[in-house]
Amino acid sequence: MKFFTTKAFFALFFSAVVLLSACQPSDSEMNKNPKMAPSTPEVAELTATITDDAFVVDGAWARVGMQGGMSAAYFTISNGLDQDDVLLGATSSVAQATEVHETYDAGEGMMGMRERESLPIAANSLTEFRQGGLHVMFLRLTEELSEGDEVQFTLEFENAGDVTVTAPVRMR
Amino acid sequence: MTTPSTTPLTLPRPFARCIAILAVFILSSCVSEPTESFRDLSVTLTDHRGQTVTFPDDYLGSPMIIGYVYTNCPDICSLITANVNQIEGLVRESNPDLAEQSSTDQPSYILMTFDPARDTPEQMAKYAASFNMADEPFHFLTGDSTAIQTVMERMRVRTSVSYDTVNASGQRVYFLSHSDKIYLLDEDASLVYEYGGSMTTPTMMANDLSNEL
Ligand SMILES: [Cu+2]
């Protein structure tokens, strides 16, 4: 009886191996498990640090865009002051309208974009404007923005006042 | 019937049943769904060069990367477009022999709009040019709204209008919430992978595409 049980066990085992080897991972299985990312976009590591007693906008760049089209600018706001601030808005001469926006998860796998009026900037904080998140949005560009160009825009803060930023234009 | 104890090669009932159940279970888990194919779509679209094309027919024979975008979206869609651009560069670098093959053997890198009302072929051409992607192997596709709707439904790309306003000069400005996707299709237009379009590293997608070559 012992012999028999061992034999049956091996029969079972080899059957399973044969059946499993016939079952190559199929594309349809892969479709159900789409390769999803690490949850954040591939962006440069955050190198900015908070400078004590200083209010700095750093690391700015803007996206290429066609005339009449859209573009966006990204940067880091470093508030090393002990006072909270508020980003009230943005202006520029490169577009018919310049707004503070954020991209957000609109649910059901969709991404949306909305305006952020009055964005709080806490004391002693870093606020990152990055791809897939906060951005200064240029609506209806008055000129084409190509790699190598520069754009200027002004951020209006409640306490820090107007901060003018120069951003090189890049594809990514 | 023989008794199990005298014929070692015959399995006792419980084991036989066990194997049968196991077989059904294992097999059913691997033949559950056929590969999702878009080959039969055969939809007429227009590329950014103004050429009438049939999708996917005109691109069959080599793998395709497809990003879904609209050109009035500077953040997520630009990121998707830039990712597709980068995938192309990475695949070209890691497959130097591709350069010697004919253009029909090259992978196609497609950006397809889900906002055909605004994204005319001319608009797509300007958009492509601003990303330095106006030339082969890039294809920016648009079409009439019915054709685009057909494609997007089949490819499970969803959109809904958000942020709909009229600006100071009386022009309607609207944005779309939309799926954030890049697909890798094989040379027969069957889905290989579905990626989060803006969030997935181009390196990973380029490796997957290289594996299809
Ligand atoms: Cu925006």
PDB file of C-alpha atoms and ligand atoms in Angstrom, chain A residues 71-72 99-103 113-114 135-139, chain B residues 74-75 175, ligand 1:
ATOM      1  CA  SER A  71       1.979  74.546 -22.434  1.00  0.00           C
ATOM      2  CA  ALA A  72       2.825  74.079 -18.778  1.00  0.00           C
ATOM      3  CA  GLU A  99      -3.479  79.734 -14.634  1.00  0.00           C
ATOM      4  CA  VAL A 100      -2.399  77.563 -11.728  1.00  0.00           C
ATOM      5  CA  HIS A 101      -3.630  74.022 -12.404  1.00  0.00           C
ATOM      6  CA  GLU A 102      -3.412  70.561 -11.054  1.00  0.00           C
ATOM      7  CA  THR A 103      -3.854  67.201 -12.695  1.00  0.00           C
ATOM      8  CA  MET A 113      -7.238  68.811 -14.777  1.00  0.00           C
ATOM      9  CA  ARG A 114      -8.610  71.711 -12.762  1.00  0.00           C
ATOM     10  CA  HIS A 135       1.549  73.102 -13.018  1.00  0.00           C
ATOM     11  CA  VAL A 136       1.335  76.653 -14.266  1.00  0.00           C
ATOM     12  CA  MET A 137      -0.682  76.325 -17.416  1.00  0.00           C
ATOM     13  CA  PHE A 138      -0.327  78.538 -20.471  1.00  0.00           C
ATOM     14  CA  LEU A 139      -3.560  78.632 -22.467  1.00  0.00           C
TER      15      LEU A 139
ATOM     16  CA  PRO B  74      -0.174  70.168 -21.834  1.00  0.00           C
ATOM     17  CA  ASP B  75       0.480  68.083 -18.762  1.00  0.00           C
ATOM     18  CA  PHE B 175     -10.662  70.123 -21.059  1.00  0.00           C
TER      19      PHE B 175
HETATM   20 CU    CU C   1      -3.537  72.487 -16.904  1.00  0.00          CU
END
